[in-house]
Coordinates of C-alpha atoms and ligand atoms in Angstrom, one line a residue:
M1 CA 0.0 0.0 0.0
T2 CA 2.9 2.3 0.8
A3 CA 4.5 1.7 -2.5
A4 CA 1.2 2.2 -4.3
A5 CA 0.4 5.4 -2.5
L6 CA 3.9 6.7 -3.0
G7 CA 3.6 5.9 -6.7
A8 CA 0.4 8.0 -6.8
L9 CA 2.1 10.9 -5.0
L10 CA 5.0 11.0 -7.4
Q11 CA 2.5 10.9 -10.3
A12 CA 0.7 13.8 -8.7
R13 CA 4.0 15.7 -8.9
G14 CA 4.1 15.0 -12.7
Y15 CA 6.6 12.1 -12.6
S16 CA 6.1 8.8 -14.5
V17 CA 6.2 5.7 -12.3
R18 CA 6.5 2.0 -12.6
L19 CA 5.8 -0.4 -9.7
R20 CA 7.3 -3.8 -9.3
K21 CA 7.1 -6.6 -6.8
L22 CA 9.8 -9.0 -5.6
D23 CA 8.4 -11.9 -3.6
P24 CA 10.9 -14.0 -1.7
Y25 CA 8.6 -17.1 -1.6
L26 CA 9.5 -20.2 -3.6
N27 CA 6.4 -20.5 -5.8
V28 CA 7.2 -19.5 -9.4
D29 CA 4.1 -17.3 -9.3
P30 CA 1.0 -17.2 -7.1
G31 CA -1.2 -18.8 -9.8
T32 CA -1.3 -22.1 -8.0
M33 CA -1.7 -20.8 -4.5
S34 CA -5.1 -21.0 -2.7
P35 CA -6.7 -17.7 -2.2
Y36 CA -6.7 -18.7 1.5
E37 CA -2.9 -18.8 1.4
H38 CA -2.2 -15.7 -0.4
G39 CA -5.3 -13.8 -1.2
E40 CA -6.5 -13.2 -4.8
V41 CA -4.4 -13.8 -7.8
F42 CA -4.1 -10.7 -9.9
V43 CA -3.9 -11.0 -13.6
T44 CA -2.0 -8.5 -15.8
E45 CA -3.0 -7.4 -19.3
D46 CA -0.3 -9.7 -20.7
G47 CA -1.5 -12.7 -18.8
A48 CA 0.8 -13.0 -15.8
E49 CA -0.7 -14.4 -12.6
T50 CA 0.7 -12.1 -9.9
D51 CA 0.5 -11.0 -6.3
L52 CA -2.5 -9.0 -5.3
D53 CA -0.2 -6.1 -4.5
I54 CA 0.1 -5.6 -8.2
G55 CA -3.6 -4.8 -8.1
H56 CA -3.1 -2.1 -5.6
Y57 CA -0.3 -0.6 -7.7
E58 CA -2.7 -0.5 -10.7
R59 CA -5.6 0.9 -8.7
F60 CA -3.5 3.7 -7.3
T61 CA -1.4 4.6 -10.3
G62 CA -3.5 3.5 -13.2
V63 CA -0.3 2.1 -14.8
S64 CA -0.9 -1.4 -16.2
A65 CA 1.6 -3.8 -14.8
R66 CA 3.5 -6.1 -17.2
R67 CA 4.5 -9.8 -16.8
N68 CA 8.0 -8.6 -15.9
D69 CA 6.9 -6.4 -13.1
S70 CA 6.7 -9.3 -10.6
T71 CA 9.1 -12.0 -9.7
S72 CA 9.8 -14.5 -6.9
S73 CA 12.6 -16.6 -5.5
G74 CA 11.0 -19.4 -7.5
R75 CA 11.3 -17.6 -10.8
I76 CA 14.8 -16.2 -10.0
Y77 CA 16.1 -19.7 -9.1
S78 CA 14.4 -21.3 -12.1
S79 CA 16.2 -18.9 -14.4
V80 CA 19.5 -19.5 -12.6
L81 CA 19.1 -23.3 -12.8
Q82 CA 18.1 -23.1 -16.5
K83 CA 21.2 -21.1 -17.2
E84 CA 23.3 -23.6 -15.3
R85 CA 21.9 -26.4 -17.4
M86 CA 22.6 -24.5 -20.6
G87 CA 26.2 -24.1 -19.5
T88 CA 25.9 -20.3 -19.4
Y89 CA 28.1 -20.1 -16.3
L90 CA 31.0 -21.8 -18.0
G91 CA 31.8 -24.3 -15.3
Q92 CA 31.5 -22.1 -12.3
T93 CA 30.1 -23.2 -9.0
I94 CA 26.6 -21.7 -8.8
Q95 CA 26.0 -19.8 -5.5
V96 CA 23.4 -17.6 -3.9
I97 CA 26.0 -14.8 -4.1
P98 CA 26.8 -13.9 -6.8
H99 CA 24.5 -15.9 -9.2
V100 CA 21.2 -15.5 -7.5
T101 CA 21.9 -11.9 -6.4
N102 CA 23.0 -11.0 -9.9
E103 CA 19.8 -12.4 -11.3
I104 CA 17.8 -10.2 -8.9
K105 CA 19.9 -7.2 -9.7
A106 CA 19.3 -7.8 -13.4
F107 CA 15.6 -8.0 -12.8
I108 CA 15.6 -4.6 -11.0
G109 CA 18.0 -3.1 -13.5
K110 CA 16.0 -4.0 -16.5
A111 CA 13.3 -1.5 -15.7
E112 CA 15.7 1.2 -14.7
N113 CA 15.1 3.7 -17.5
S114 CA 11.5 2.9 -18.1
A115 CA 10.0 5.6 -15.9
D116 CA 11.2 8.6 -13.8
F117 CA 10.8 6.5 -10.7
V118 CA 10.8 2.7 -10.5
L119 CA 9.4 1.5 -7.2
C120 CA 10.4 -2.1 -6.3
E121 CA 8.7 -3.6 -3.3
I122 CA 10.3 -6.5 -1.6
G123 CA 7.7 -8.7 0.1
G124 CA 8.0 -10.4 3.4
T125 CA 9.6 -9.3 6.7
I126 CA 13.2 -8.4 7.5
G127 CA 14.8 -11.5 9.0
D128 CA 13.0 -14.0 6.7
I129 CA 15.6 -16.4 5.4
E130 CA 14.4 -16.4 1.8
G131 CA 14.5 -12.6 1.8
L132 CA 18.3 -12.4 2.4
P133 CA 19.4 -12.7 -1.3
F134 CA 17.0 -9.8 -2.1
Y135 CA 18.5 -7.5 0.5
E136 CA 22.0 -8.4 -0.5
A137 CA 21.1 -7.7 -4.1
I138 CA 19.7 -4.2 -3.4
R139 CA 22.7 -3.4 -1.2
Q140 CA 24.9 -4.1 -4.2
F141 CA 22.5 -2.4 -6.6
V142 CA 22.5 0.9 -4.6
L143 CA 26.3 0.8 -4.2
E144 CA 26.8 0.4 -7.9
R145 CA 24.9 3.5 -8.7
P146 CA 25.8 7.2 -8.3
E147 CA 24.8 8.7 -5.1
H148 CA 21.2 9.9 -4.7
Q149 CA 19.9 7.8 -7.5
C150 CA 18.3 5.2 -5.2
A151 CA 16.4 5.5 -2.0
L152 CA 15.5 2.8 0.5
V153 CA 12.1 3.1 2.2
H154 CA 11.5 0.7 5.1
V155 CA 8.0 0.0 6.4
T156 CA 7.9 -1.0 10.0
L157 CA 5.3 -1.7 12.7
V158 CA 4.9 0.5 15.7
P159 CA 2.5 -1.5 17.9
Y160 CA 0.3 0.2 20.4
L161 CA 0.0 -1.7 23.7
D162 CA -3.5 -1.3 25.1
A163 CA -2.5 -2.5 28.6
C164 CA 0.0 0.3 29.1
H165 CA -1.4 2.8 26.6
E166 CA 2.0 3.0 24.9
L167 CA 3.4 3.0 21.4
K168 CA 6.4 0.7 21.2
T169 CA 9.3 1.8 19.0
K170 CA 11.5 -1.2 19.8
P171 CA 10.3 -3.4 16.9
T172 CA 11.2 -0.6 14.5
Q173 CA 14.6 -0.2 16.2
H174 CA 15.2 -3.9 15.9
S175 CA 14.3 -4.3 12.3
V176 CA 16.4 -1.3 11.3
K177 CA 19.3 -2.8 13.3
E178 CA 18.8 -6.0 11.3
L179 CA 18.9 -4.1 8.1
Q180 CA 22.0 -2.2 9.1
S181 CA 23.8 -5.4 10.0
I182 CA 23.5 -6.4 6.3
G183 CA 24.7 -3.1 5.1
L184 CA 21.4 -1.3 4.4
T185 CA 20.5 2.0 5.9
P186 CA 17.0 3.2 5.1
D187 CA 16.5 6.7 3.9
V188 CA 12.9 6.8 4.9
L189 CA 11.0 4.9 7.6
V190 CA 7.2 4.5 7.2
C191 CA 5.8 3.6 10.6
R192 CA 2.5 1.7 10.6
S193 CA 0.5 2.1 13.7
N194 CA -3.1 2.3 14.8
Q195 CA -2.7 6.0 15.5
E196 CA -0.6 9.0 14.5
L197 CA 2.9 8.9 15.9
P198 CA 3.5 11.7 18.4
D199 CA 6.6 13.8 17.9
K200 CA 8.4 12.3 20.8
E201 CA 8.3 8.8 19.3
R202 CA 9.3 10.1 15.9
Q203 CA 12.3 11.8 17.4
K204 CA 13.2 8.7 19.3
I205 CA 13.0 6.5 16.2
A206 CA 15.0 9.0 14.2
L207 CA 17.8 9.1 16.8
F208 CA 18.1 5.4 17.4
C209 CA 17.6 4.4 13.7
N210 CA 20.0 7.0 12.3
V211 CA 17.3 8.5 10.0
H212 CA 16.5 12.2 9.6
S213 CA 13.4 13.0 11.8
D214 CA 11.5 14.5 8.8
S215 CA 12.0 11.1 7.2
V216 CA 10.3 9.2 9.9
I217 CA 6.8 9.0 8.5
S218 CA 3.8 8.2 10.5
A219 CA 1.3 5.9 8.8
P220 CA -1.7 5.6 11.1
N221 CA -4.8 3.5 10.4
L222 CA -7.2 5.2 7.9
R223 CA -10.9 5.0 7.2
S224 CA -10.2 3.9 3.7
I225 CA -7.1 2.8 1.8
Y226 CA -7.8 5.6 -0.7
D227 CA -7.0 8.1 2.0
A228 CA -3.4 6.9 2.0
P229 CA -2.0 9.2 -0.7
V230 CA -3.3 12.4 0.9
S231 CA -2.5 11.1 4.5
L232 CA 1.0 10.1 3.6
H233 CA 1.6 13.4 1.8
R234 CA 0.5 15.2 4.9
M235 CA 3.0 13.1 6.9
G236 CA 5.7 14.1 4.5
L237 CA 6.4 10.8 2.6
D238 CA 6.9 12.3 -0.9
R239 CA 9.0 15.1 0.5
A240 CA 11.2 12.7 2.4
V241 CA 11.7 10.5 -0.7
L242 CA 12.5 13.5 -2.9
R243 CA 15.0 14.7 -0.3
A244 CA 16.8 11.4 -0.6
F245 CA 17.1 12.1 -4.3
Q246 CA 18.0 15.7 -3.7
I247 CA 15.0 16.9 -5.7
D248 CA 13.3 20.1 -4.8
P249 CA 9.9 19.3 -3.3
L250 CA 8.2 22.3 -4.8
P251 CA 5.7 22.8 -6.3
P252 CA 3.5 20.5 -4.2
P253 CA 1.6 17.6 -5.8
D254 CA -1.9 18.0 -7.3
L255 CA -4.0 15.7 -5.2
S256 CA -7.4 16.9 -6.4
K257 CA -8.2 13.5 -7.9
W258 CA -7.7 11.8 -4.5
H259 CA -9.6 14.5 -2.6
N260 CA -12.5 13.9 -4.9
V261 CA -12.3 10.1 -4.2
M262 CA -12.1 10.7 -0.4
D263 CA -15.1 13.1 -0.6
C264 CA -17.3 10.5 -2.3
I265 CA -16.3 7.9 0.2
S266 CA -16.8 10.0 3.3
N267 CA -20.0 11.7 2.2
P268 CA -22.2 9.0 0.7
E269 CA -25.8 9.8 -0.1
G270 CA -27.1 6.4 0.8
T271 CA -26.1 2.7 1.3
V272 CA -26.8 -0.3 -0.9
R273 CA -26.3 -3.9 0.2
V274 CA -24.7 -6.4 -2.2
A275 CA -24.7 -10.1 -1.5
V276 CA -21.4 -11.7 -2.6
V277 CA -22.1 -15.5 -2.9
G278 CA -18.8 -17.2 -3.0
K279 CA -16.5 -19.8 -1.6
Y280 CA -13.7 -18.0 0.1
T281 CA -16.0 -15.7 2.0
G282 CA -14.0 -16.0 5.2
L283 CA -11.1 -14.0 3.9
D284 CA -11.4 -10.4 2.6
D285 CA -8.2 -10.6 0.5
A286 CA -9.5 -13.6 -1.5
Y287 CA -11.8 -11.3 -3.5
K288 CA -9.8 -8.1 -3.1
S289 CA -10.4 -6.7 -6.6
I290 CA -14.1 -7.5 -6.5
N291 CA -14.3 -5.7 -3.1
E292 CA -12.5 -2.7 -4.5
A293 CA -14.5 -2.6 -7.7
L294 CA -17.8 -2.7 -5.8
M295 CA -16.6 0.2 -3.8
H296 CA -15.6 2.1 -6.9
G297 CA -19.1 1.4 -8.2
G298 CA -20.3 3.1 -5.0
I299 CA -18.0 6.1 -5.6
A300 CA -19.4 6.4 -9.1
N301 CA -22.9 6.7 -7.6
R302 CA -22.0 8.4 -4.4
V303 CA -23.3 5.6 -2.2
R304 CA -21.7 3.3 0.3
V305 CA -21.6 -0.3 -0.7
E306 CA -22.1 -2.8 2.1
I307 CA -21.0 -6.3 1.2
C308 CA -22.8 -9.3 2.7
W309 CA -20.5 -12.3 2.3
I310 CA -22.5 -15.5 1.9
P311 CA -20.8 -18.9 1.6
A312 CA -22.6 -20.5 -1.4
E313 CA -23.1 -23.8 0.4
V314 CA -25.7 -22.4 2.7
F315 CA -28.2 -22.4 -0.2
E316 CA -27.9 -26.2 -0.5
S317 CA -29.7 -26.6 2.8
E318 CA -31.5 -23.3 3.2
D319 CA -34.0 -21.3 1.2
P320 CA -32.0 -18.5 -0.6
R321 CA -34.7 -16.1 0.3
L322 CA -33.7 -16.0 4.0
Q323 CA -30.3 -14.6 3.2
L324 CA -30.8 -12.8 -0.1
E325 CA -34.1 -10.9 0.4
G326 CA -32.6 -8.0 2.4
C327 CA -29.9 -7.4 -0.3
H328 CA -30.3 -5.0 -3.2
A329 CA -28.1 -7.0 -5.6
I330 CA -26.3 -10.3 -5.9
L331 CA -22.8 -10.9 -7.2
I332 CA -21.2 -14.3 -7.8
P333 CA -17.5 -13.9 -8.2
G334 CA -14.9 -16.1 -9.9
G335 CA -13.9 -19.4 -8.3
F336 CA -12.6 -22.9 -8.8
G337 CA -14.0 -26.3 -7.8
E338 CA -17.3 -27.9 -7.2
R339 CA -17.8 -26.9 -3.6
G340 CA -20.7 -24.5 -3.3
S341 CA -21.4 -24.6 -7.1
E342 CA -25.0 -25.8 -6.6
G343 CA -25.6 -23.0 -4.1
K344 CA -24.3 -20.5 -6.7
V345 CA -26.7 -22.0 -9.3
M346 CA -29.6 -21.4 -6.8
A347 CA -28.5 -17.9 -6.1
A348 CA -28.4 -17.1 -9.9
G349 CA -31.9 -18.6 -10.2
F350 CA -33.2 -16.5 -7.4
A351 CA -31.8 -13.4 -9.0
R352 CA -33.3 -14.2 -12.3
R353 CA -36.8 -15.1 -11.0
M354 CA -37.0 -12.4 -8.4
K355 CA -35.6 -9.7 -10.7
V356 CA -32.8 -8.8 -8.3
P357 CA -29.8 -7.1 -10.0
F358 CA -27.3 -9.8 -10.7
F359 CA -23.6 -9.8 -11.7
G360 CA -21.9 -13.1 -12.4
V361 CA -18.2 -12.9 -12.9
C362 CA -16.4 -15.8 -14.6
L363 CA -17.5 -18.9 -12.6
G364 CA -20.5 -16.7 -11.7
M365 CA -21.5 -16.4 -15.4
Q366 CA -21.0 -20.2 -15.9
M367 CA -23.3 -21.0 -13.0
A368 CA -26.0 -18.6 -14.4
V369 CA -25.9 -20.4 -17.8
I370 CA -26.2 -23.8 -16.1
E371 CA -29.2 -22.5 -14.1
A372 CA -30.8 -21.1 -17.3
V373 CA -30.3 -24.3 -19.3
R374 CA -31.6 -26.4 -16.5
N375 CA -34.7 -24.4 -15.6
L376 CA -35.6 -22.6 -18.8
L377 CA -34.8 -25.3 -21.3
G378 CA -35.5 -28.2 -19.0
V379 CA -32.1 -29.9 -19.4
S380 CA -32.0 -30.9 -15.7
N381 CA -28.5 -32.5 -15.8
A382 CA -26.8 -29.4 -17.4
G383 CA -23.4 -28.9 -15.7
S384 CA -19.8 -28.0 -16.0
E385 CA -16.9 -30.3 -17.1
E386 CA -14.9 -28.8 -14.3
F387 CA -16.9 -30.8 -11.8
I388 CA -17.2 -34.0 -14.0
S389 CA -15.4 -36.3 -11.6
E390 CA -17.6 -35.2 -8.7
Y391 CA -20.7 -35.9 -10.8
E392 CA -19.4 -39.3 -11.9
N393 CA -18.6 -40.2 -8.3
A394 CA -22.2 -39.5 -7.4
G395 CA -23.2 -41.8 -10.3
E396 CA -24.7 -38.9 -12.4
Q397 CA -24.4 -38.3 -16.1
I398 CA -24.0 -34.6 -17.0
E399 CA -24.8 -32.6 -20.1
P400 CA -21.8 -30.2 -20.2
V401 CA -22.7 -26.6 -21.1
V402 CA -19.4 -25.4 -19.7
F403 CA -16.5 -27.2 -21.3
Y404 CA -12.8 -27.5 -21.2
L405 CA -11.2 -25.4 -24.0
K406 CA -8.3 -27.1 -25.7
K407 CA -7.5 -24.8 -28.6
W408 CA -7.8 -21.1 -29.1
T409 CA -5.9 -18.1 -30.6
Q410 CA -4.2 -15.3 -28.7
K411 CA -3.0 -12.3 -30.7
G412 CA -3.1 -14.4 -33.9
K413 CA -1.2 -17.3 -32.4
N414 CA -2.7 -20.8 -31.8
V415 CA -2.7 -22.0 -28.2
Q416 CA -3.2 -25.7 -27.4
R417 CA -3.4 -27.6 -24.1
S418 CA -4.6 -30.9 -22.7
K419 CA -6.2 -31.9 -19.4
R420 CA -2.9 -33.6 -18.5
D421 CA -1.0 -30.3 -18.6
A422 CA 0.6 -28.9 -15.5
K423 CA -1.7 -26.6 -13.5
G424 CA 0.6 -23.5 -13.4
A425 CA -0.1 -20.8 -16.0
T426 CA -2.2 -23.0 -18.3
M427 CA -5.4 -21.1 -18.3
R428 CA -6.8 -18.6 -20.8
L429 CA -5.0 -15.7 -19.2
G430 CA -4.8 -12.0 -19.8
A431 CA -6.5 -9.5 -22.2
Y432 CA -8.8 -10.7 -25.0
P433 CA -11.1 -8.7 -27.1
A434 CA -14.9 -9.1 -27.3
I435 CA -17.5 -7.8 -29.7
L436 CA -20.7 -6.5 -28.2
R437 CA -24.2 -6.7 -29.7
P438 CA -25.4 -3.3 -30.7
G439 CA -28.2 -1.9 -28.5
S440 CA -27.6 -4.5 -25.8
L441 CA -27.3 -3.6 -22.1
A442 CA -23.6 -4.5 -22.4
A443 CA -23.0 -2.2 -25.4
R444 CA -24.9 0.6 -23.8
T445 CA -23.0 0.3 -20.5
Y446 CA -19.6 0.3 -22.2
G447 CA -20.6 2.9 -24.7
T448 CA -18.7 1.0 -27.4
R449 CA -18.8 -2.2 -29.5
R450 CA -15.4 -3.6 -29.1
I451 CA -13.9 -4.1 -25.6
S452 CA -10.9 -5.8 -24.2
E453 CA -10.9 -7.5 -20.7
R454 CA -8.7 -9.8 -18.7
H455 CA -9.3 -13.5 -18.4
R456 CA -8.3 -16.3 -16.0
H457 CA -10.2 -19.6 -16.6
R458 CA -9.9 -23.0 -18.1
Y459 CA -13.6 -23.6 -19.0
E460 CA -15.9 -21.9 -21.5
I461 CA -19.6 -21.7 -22.1
D462 CA -20.8 -23.9 -25.0
I463 CA -22.9 -22.1 -27.6
K464 CA -24.9 -25.2 -28.5
Y465 CA -27.9 -23.8 -26.6
R466 CA -27.5 -20.2 -27.8
D467 CA -30.6 -20.1 -30.1
Q468 CA -32.9 -21.8 -27.5
L469 CA -31.6 -19.5 -24.7
E470 CA -32.2 -16.4 -26.9
Q471 CA -35.8 -17.5 -27.5
Q472 CA -36.1 -17.4 -23.7
G473 CA -34.7 -13.8 -23.6
I474 CA -31.1 -14.7 -22.6
L475 CA -28.6 -13.0 -24.9
F476 CA -25.0 -13.7 -25.4
S477 CA -24.4 -10.0 -25.9
G478 CA -20.6 -10.2 -26.0
M479 CA -18.7 -12.8 -28.0
S480 CA -15.1 -13.5 -28.9
P481 CA -14.4 -12.0 -32.4
D482 CA -14.7 -15.4 -34.0
D483 CA -18.2 -15.7 -32.5
I484 CA -17.4 -19.0 -30.7
L485 CA -16.8 -18.1 -27.1
P486 CA -19.5 -16.2 -25.1
E487 CA -18.0 -13.3 -23.2
I488 CA -21.1 -11.6 -21.9
L489 CA -24.6 -12.8 -21.2
E490 CA -27.6 -10.7 -20.3
I491 CA -31.3 -11.2 -19.6
V492 CA -33.5 -8.9 -21.7
D493 CA -36.6 -8.7 -19.4
H494 CA -34.8 -8.1 -16.2
P495 CA -33.7 -4.9 -14.3
W496 CA -30.0 -5.8 -14.5
F497 CA -28.7 -9.3 -15.1
I498 CA -25.2 -9.6 -16.5
G499 CA -22.7 -12.4 -16.6
V500 CA -19.1 -12.0 -17.9
Q501 CA -16.5 -14.6 -18.6
F502 CA -13.7 -12.2 -17.8
H503 CA -12.7 -10.3 -14.7
P504 CA -13.7 -6.6 -15.1
E505 CA -12.9 -5.9 -11.5
L506 CA -9.2 -6.0 -12.4
K507 CA -9.4 -2.8 -14.4
S508 CA -11.5 -0.7 -12.1
R509 CA -9.9 2.3 -10.4
P510 CA -11.3 4.5 -7.6
Y511 CA -11.1 7.6 -9.8
D512 CA -12.2 5.7 -12.9
P513 CA -14.8 3.0 -11.9
H514 CA -15.4 0.2 -14.3
P515 CA -18.6 0.9 -16.3
L516 CA -20.1 -2.5 -15.4
F517 CA -19.6 -2.0 -11.7
A518 CA -20.9 1.6 -11.8
A519 CA -24.0 0.3 -13.7
F520 CA -24.5 -2.7 -11.3
I521 CA -24.5 -0.4 -8.3
R522 CA -26.9 2.0 -10.1
A523 CA -29.2 -0.9 -10.5
A524 CA -28.8 -1.8 -6.8
I525 CA -29.8 1.7 -5.9
R526 CA -32.9 1.4 -8.0
Q527 CA -33.7 -1.9 -6.3
S528 CA -33.1 -0.4 -2.9
R529 CA -35.9 2.1 -3.6
L530 CA -38.3 -0.8 -4.4
V531 CA -37.7 -2.9 -1.3
Ligands
LIG1 N1 -13.3 -22.4 -12.6 C1 -13.8 -21.7 -13.8 C2 -12.9 -22.0 -14.9 O1 -11.7 -22.4 -14.8 C3 -13.9 -20.3 -13.5 C4 -12.6 -19.6 -13.2 C5 -12.8 -18.2 -12.6 O2 -13.9 -17.9 -12.1 N2 -11.8 -17.4 -12.6 O3 -13.3 -21.8 -16.1

């Protein structure tokens, strides 16, 4: 968040920025990690599966990240080992220093001239074993550059102890000591705490950590993450960073865009309740971008969006009405696996019949199609190939309306895969175009006929029931340019029912809400006036 907010502050001063993330864990990318482990997987335009921090970077700066903006120990080591096998190292003994650290330095260095400021965040906590090669690499990186061309910003925790009503600076002193012992002296300290740091504590940290007191920045808890740029500016973060580069901090940044966002968040003209029916409802980070995009939809309409997380399984034993009736709209987010899928089908059916605004994202759209084929066309065993083994175990034969895609084209190139392929990075990933049907709700909402949105899925909706569904008022209003893969579905005689095969939430920004989320919340407001 600090990196993202700093990026926004530097932009507000007219600089170009690029944000990058280095994660010391050993996974090659987070694509195979459970959302419970690591929160949502964020997908870039060019199809990389990355850490959710990249999503924060994009939301704060509006700069689209690239595949090469994130790396991990796993990716760094893979590349070193590949070079070793290729004989690139000419018989040397391969070691963490210099081979791994050189690889990290090369990663950072590659982006060096691509923007005025390149912000590289190193994940994890000082003291983590797998972080060490990264710290060593940045130590060398800084040393090898002219003075004042790099700055180190260290984010630390200043805990508040309720029992003695005291802010404790010791953890900060210790982590800075740890950094100094490996040759790194931070230029700026960002101190996270639940309240603003009093001057006395700031001075103390400055003295013991050998950092200028104006460069000890207080980062208290905020009402909204979108207050961070303005708050951190008030605390002096951008000035401290510019000082490290010996850049004149005048004129001050233009933060009007952020003041406007804050104003919409703090002065809403009403509240709408959106039910999110999903699988990982116990963990906020699992649906981070959905969460944020809903909030952006609220900003677009000047309302507060209250999210009611509902685990989909509850509908398998309980009447959906009990949970859903008090909500003004229903969203089914993306997801994987059979658990809860029948509950999602029921929630989609409830929204269709009761005319409650509905937004199905990726798996959410697939479930809505299964529901429609089952209940409008009478194909009672309609299902998804994704869950075929579960159906077979239960002795059921299914009629797949959602199927495993084996061949498609991306930017004119053919892509092929088989079910036996490895799980990592084998989905339809990244930006793909779609053509919208003129006059449809989708086309009216986007205000254009050709769109491009980011994807992350293995399965696709089969068009074999398209004509029959259209006779029932269900339109595939967005299609892949070859007219084979449904991208958007909508119900004609319904206040607002849209399913999308892609992830629009990834491109929504607080100051530029995604049109579908803005329209969905507008529909929720209309619904709130009815109930
Ligand atoms: N599990 C579904 C698929 O792979 C949907 C994925 C998603 O919602 N991102 O097609």
